[in-house]
Amino acid sequence: MPTRTPVLDDRAIGRALARMASELVERCGGTEDVVLVGIQRRGVELAARIRGLIEQSSGARLGFGKLDITLYRDDLQAIGPRPVIGETSLPDLDGKTVVIVDDVLFTGRTVRAALDECADFGRPRRVLLCVLVDRGGRELPIQADIVGGSVTAGPRDRVDVLVSELDGRDAVELVRAD
Amino acid sequence: MTRSAVLGKDLTGLEPLDADQLRLILDTAEPFKEVSERPIKKVPALRGKTIVNLFFEASTRTRISFEFAEKRLSADTVNVAASGSSVSKGETLVDTARNLEAMRIDMVVIRHGASGAAQFLGDRIRSNVVNAGDGKHEHPTQGLLDLLTLRDRFGKLAGLKVAICGDVLHSRVARSNIWGLTKLGAEVGVCGPPTLLPRDVRELGVTVLPRIEDAIAWADALNILRLQLERMQAGFIPSLREYNRVFGVSRERLARAPKDLLIMHPGPMNRGVEIDSDVADGEHSVILPQVTNGVAVRMAVLYLLAGGSPDWHHPGGDHA
Amino acid sequence: MSRPILLTGGRVLDPSRGVDQVADVYLDGGKVASVGQGIAGADGALRLDVRGKVVAPGLIDLHTHLREPGQEELETVASGAMAAAAGGFSAVCAMPNTDPVTDNQAAVGFIVSQAQRAGKARVYPIGAISVGQKGQQLAEFGELVGAGAVAVSDDGKPVMSSHLMRTALEYAQVFGIPVADHCEDLTLAQGGAMHEGIVSTRLGLKGIPSAAEEIMVARDIILAELTGGHVHLCHMSTRGSVELIRRAKDRGVRVTAEACPHHFTLTHHACEAYDTNAKMNPPLREEADREAVRQALRDGTIDVIATDHAPHHYDAKEREFDDAPNGIIGLETALGLAITELVCGGLLTLPELIARMSTLPARIFNLPGGTLAPGAPADVVVLDPEAQWEVHPDAFFSKSRNTPFAGRRLTGRADLTIVRGQVVFDRQA
């Protein structure tokens, strides 16, 4: 039987997002020309929340986009087509500081796909990666610039990020294979 | 062999598909519409896949539409235009199939003058086969793009009344439309000279509308089929002029409709025969949006067929 | 002459004399010597214990295509005659649409001599109605009959000209032979690949309406009535045809008719998935047609079962439905299908079936055989009406394999076929 253990609860997630938001502004040297790009699906919700926090504190407006990387995956054969592909809508990325936001960083393949996809939409000045949870297990030389928290998970374990917009509650849970 | 978890190995027609599969293709086509609007109209989803477009019948529109769909998915494509029938070419379809197989291709898009040719090929090779029109049987991607266009305009297909007008007897477009529409809950009428309606067509679950005026009074949308000019020589209709007078869709006839009708045509049109120019170019015509949607549904079909075993039941973020 | 044969203890069915009893059958000198209880037989006789089996006059097929001369790679007179024997047939009639057409004395003689050389089932040539089967000039019926033809037909094609059909029916009376017609109005059937109905509509194949057959059936009946000639209607497939024949027979018109196993077994649904082995002419029709044909065989409106055995190379069938040739082979499945569908199906008794496959065919084409009366030719089949078997085309004696019945489970088959007092097929051998 797989076991499910909490990693972050809703309050911890709230604190992590607040910290990530301020770190993001610091790393970007402000809010000018910053575009947050959430990866479908939960990355989009997290990006929206971070944007809300930054806009609340700074009063500035941030660029925002959504990215579905399904068509850029390198494993169509292995996992089959996703029956429903999410929306991709990006503002102009040329010369912008693009912050890719996702829920979990694992192998790095999603981020690789997201970088490829962004490159097809424009030429950002700089790209940063912001994730709520880094679970280790990288297969590509990719690291996050901004991390909400870390968890050590085996290759067959799962890290589930739940967001209230989609799942009814906020939580990060580790699901151990056995 | 790749056997798509959702569509099976081949797309030979809409008759074998169920409503969920049809909806899935239409839903999958939505994001592909957006891909065609991107600055770089290309995604790497089918990178490394080899697709042969095997066209035994001349077709500019369908072949170009498939080719765009393939290229926008980054597949490698080869066009084989086998003019004339396989028989006149001296090679049988089964030999053609074996040759393709030996070249280790991933997919074949086939257009052929013989009904059943796509299934024939699909039954004999491991590659995925997509029917781009086989004789008088089916033209499933045309049916799908018509469904998508109707859904775009009306928001739903259930309960919609669609009249398919003209040479239903010889039309693969009509058959694919009938299957797709009826499976998704639309009501289908067919209208044309009785000489050009197939035997027992009512058993497909459609209403026969004897006159074009009946179709116009009944329908929410008209799908006007191309009248092949050789039907006159074969004795199905007396003349194109008379056909236009009795069955042509004209602005005057549409003006008597109780509501505005959506006008569709699979092309290429015979202006002044089955459809008058002011209708084809009028404000209710979606003939060009049909063409745009054609690329999107073909991308969706190729993408869905290319996928391997089903394993997508992860919560979000699992594959990060 | 060969050794006498004594078949002991079988159920003897001879519809020609209303015989259905367990008895011995003694064959000697190429003839039926006696049928009765406790026959001793000569010392050197071949004694075969056939208890539990049925002994009947050899089956006779009025409609086969043996492809020789012209397409010997598909079938020859010899391979066809062997396939016939394996199917329980002691005689078959060969249609004249060979290459060249069997429209002259020499061509008829060639088939007769090939059949004699093969020494299996008897082969009776059918001569062409018109020279070259072109539908224009009457063939020399007198010469054809003189050389051994038993009927005339342009089968494969209809006789489109009503005038030609009329003259054929008139002239054939001189020789006492029937005119067998393939009923198809080509102007309605042109380009058709299957029955016109819901399946052709779904598959997008051009259909052949039932009317294409029925119009010609009606015409042929009218012409038979006009001329007093004997018209034999080949491979009847529609309920409309059955009704026309029934009414004609009621009026006393000289019309006989045949039906094929595929038409009383299958419907147009067999063409789904574009199975070219189910492509034939006349095409497989609807359930109501199939049922009408079965009932017509039951009540005698249709007199006989014929195979329309039509061999084709597998390559020719391995293609687009529109381009594949018409036809299925039938000699080695006819009896099994007939027993399974009609006898097990409760439509015919076994003696009635033997009448439709042996006694009546002999009578209609005025052939020897079809009876076990003493003095009749020693053409006999021993069949096992209970045998369960599966159709394996690879095991056929026919050179061709084009059948939609591969893998089908059937009941009943021939175990032994005797022609002219000689065993030409023995399943045990």
Short mmCIF file of C-alpha atoms in Angstrom, two decimals, chain B residues 136-253:
data_model
loop_
_atom_site.label_atom_id
_atom_site.label_comp_id
_atom_site.label_asym_id
_atom_site.label_seq_id
_atom_site.Cartn_x
_atom_site.Cartn_y
_atom_site.Cartn_z
CA LYS B 136 -17.53 6.81 -51.88
CA HIS B 137 -16.97 5.48 -48.37
CA GLU B 138 -15.66 8.02 -45.87
CA HIS B 139 -13.58 11.13 -45.52
CA PRO B 140 -13.27 11.19 -41.76
CA THR B 141 -11.08 14.26 -41.31
CA GLN B 142 -13.48 16.28 -43.47
CA GLY B 143 -16.32 15.04 -41.28
CA LEU B 144 -14.37 16.06 -38.19
CA LEU B 145 -13.59 19.53 -39.45
CA ASP B 146 -17.26 20.01 -40.28
CA LEU B 147 -18.16 18.94 -36.75
CA LEU B 148 -15.60 21.33 -35.30
CA THR B 149 -16.85 24.20 -37.43
CA LEU B 150 -20.43 23.57 -36.38
CA ARG B 151 -19.45 23.29 -32.74
CA ASP B 152 -17.48 26.54 -32.98
CA ARG B 153 -20.52 28.36 -34.33
CA PHE B 154 -23.31 26.82 -32.31
CA GLY B 155 -21.44 25.90 -29.13
CA LYS B 156 -22.81 22.37 -29.24
CA LEU B 157 -23.87 19.68 -31.67
CA ALA B 158 -26.63 17.92 -29.77
CA GLY B 159 -30.01 18.88 -31.12
CA LEU B 160 -28.56 20.78 -34.07
CA LYS B 161 -30.28 20.25 -37.42
CA VAL B 162 -27.87 19.82 -40.29
CA ALA B 163 -29.00 19.22 -43.86
CA ILE B 164 -26.54 17.57 -46.20
CA CYS B 165 -27.50 18.65 -49.68
CA GLY B 166 -26.69 17.29 -53.10
CA ASP B 167 -24.97 14.17 -54.39
CA VAL B 168 -25.13 12.09 -51.22
CA LEU B 169 -24.90 8.87 -53.23
CA HIS B 170 -21.33 9.41 -54.37
CA SER B 171 -20.16 11.42 -51.37
CA ARG B 172 -17.71 10.18 -48.76
CA VAL B 173 -18.05 13.55 -47.07
CA ALA B 174 -21.76 12.92 -46.60
CA ARG B 175 -21.18 9.52 -44.98
CA SER B 176 -18.58 10.82 -42.54
CA ASN B 177 -20.84 13.74 -41.68
CA ILE B 178 -23.82 11.49 -41.10
CA TRP B 179 -21.88 9.23 -38.72
CA GLY B 180 -20.20 12.06 -36.84
CA LEU B 181 -23.30 14.20 -36.45
CA THR B 182 -25.68 11.43 -35.46
CA LYS B 183 -23.24 10.00 -32.91
CA LEU B 184 -22.92 13.42 -31.29
CA GLY B 185 -26.66 13.90 -31.09
CA ALA B 186 -27.32 16.20 -34.04
CA GLU B 187 -30.26 15.62 -36.35
CA VAL B 188 -29.28 15.00 -39.93
CA GLY B 189 -31.34 15.58 -43.04
CA VAL B 190 -30.29 14.64 -46.55
CA CYS B 191 -31.60 16.49 -49.55
CA GLY B 192 -30.99 15.89 -53.20
CA PRO B 193 -32.49 14.37 -56.30
CA PRO B 194 -33.65 10.83 -55.45
CA THR B 195 -31.25 9.62 -58.15
CA LEU B 196 -28.39 10.86 -55.98
CA LEU B 197 -29.54 9.53 -52.61
CA PRO B 198 -28.20 6.13 -51.52
CA ARG B 199 -30.48 3.16 -51.10
CA ASP B 200 -31.94 2.72 -47.62
CA VAL B 201 -30.26 5.91 -46.43
CA ARG B 202 -32.96 6.38 -43.79
CA GLU B 203 -31.54 3.36 -41.99
CA LEU B 204 -28.54 5.54 -41.15
CA GLY B 205 -30.86 7.56 -38.94
CA VAL B 206 -31.37 10.52 -41.24
CA THR B 207 -34.44 12.36 -42.48
CA VAL B 208 -34.95 12.60 -46.22
CA LEU B 209 -35.89 16.12 -47.30
CA PRO B 210 -37.30 15.95 -50.82
CA ARG B 211 -36.79 19.55 -51.91
CA ILE B 212 -34.09 22.09 -51.20
CA GLU B 213 -36.81 24.40 -49.89
CA ASP B 214 -37.64 21.76 -47.27
CA ALA B 215 -34.01 21.57 -46.22
CA ILE B 216 -33.77 25.35 -45.91
CA ALA B 217 -36.94 25.52 -43.84
CA TRP B 218 -35.81 22.69 -41.56
CA ALA B 219 -32.11 23.14 -40.92
CA ASP B 220 -29.80 25.19 -38.75
CA ALA B 221 -26.94 24.57 -41.14
CA LEU B 222 -26.57 23.39 -44.71
CA ASN B 223 -23.60 21.31 -45.79
CA ILE B 224 -23.69 21.64 -49.56
CA LEU B 225 -21.90 18.89 -51.44
CA ARG B 226 -19.99 19.29 -54.62
CA LEU B 227 -21.82 18.00 -57.68
CA GLN B 228 -19.34 16.08 -59.81
CA LEU B 229 -19.84 17.26 -63.34
CA GLU B 230 -19.69 13.73 -64.72
CA ARG B 231 -22.97 12.84 -62.97
CA MET B 232 -24.78 14.45 -65.87
CA GLN B 233 -23.18 12.15 -68.45
CA ALA B 234 -24.00 9.17 -66.24
CA GLY B 235 -27.66 10.10 -66.39
CA PHE B 236 -28.25 11.00 -62.74
CA ILE B 237 -29.39 14.53 -63.53
CA PRO B 238 -30.61 16.07 -66.77
CA SER B 239 -28.36 19.14 -66.76
CA LEU B 240 -26.36 21.37 -64.45
CA ARG B 241 -28.68 24.24 -65.28
CA GLU B 242 -31.70 22.28 -64.16
CA TYR B 243 -29.87 21.07 -61.08
CA ASN B 244 -29.15 24.65 -60.10
CA ARG B 245 -32.76 25.66 -60.71
CA VAL B 246 -34.20 22.84 -58.63
CA PHE B 247 -31.53 22.10 -56.00
CA GLY B 248 -29.14 25.06 -56.06
CA VAL B 249 -28.73 27.08 -52.87
CA SER B 250 -29.39 30.68 -53.79
CA ARG B 251 -29.75 33.86 -51.83
CA GLU B 252 -33.43 34.07 -52.83
CA ARG B 253 -34.14 30.64 -51.40
#
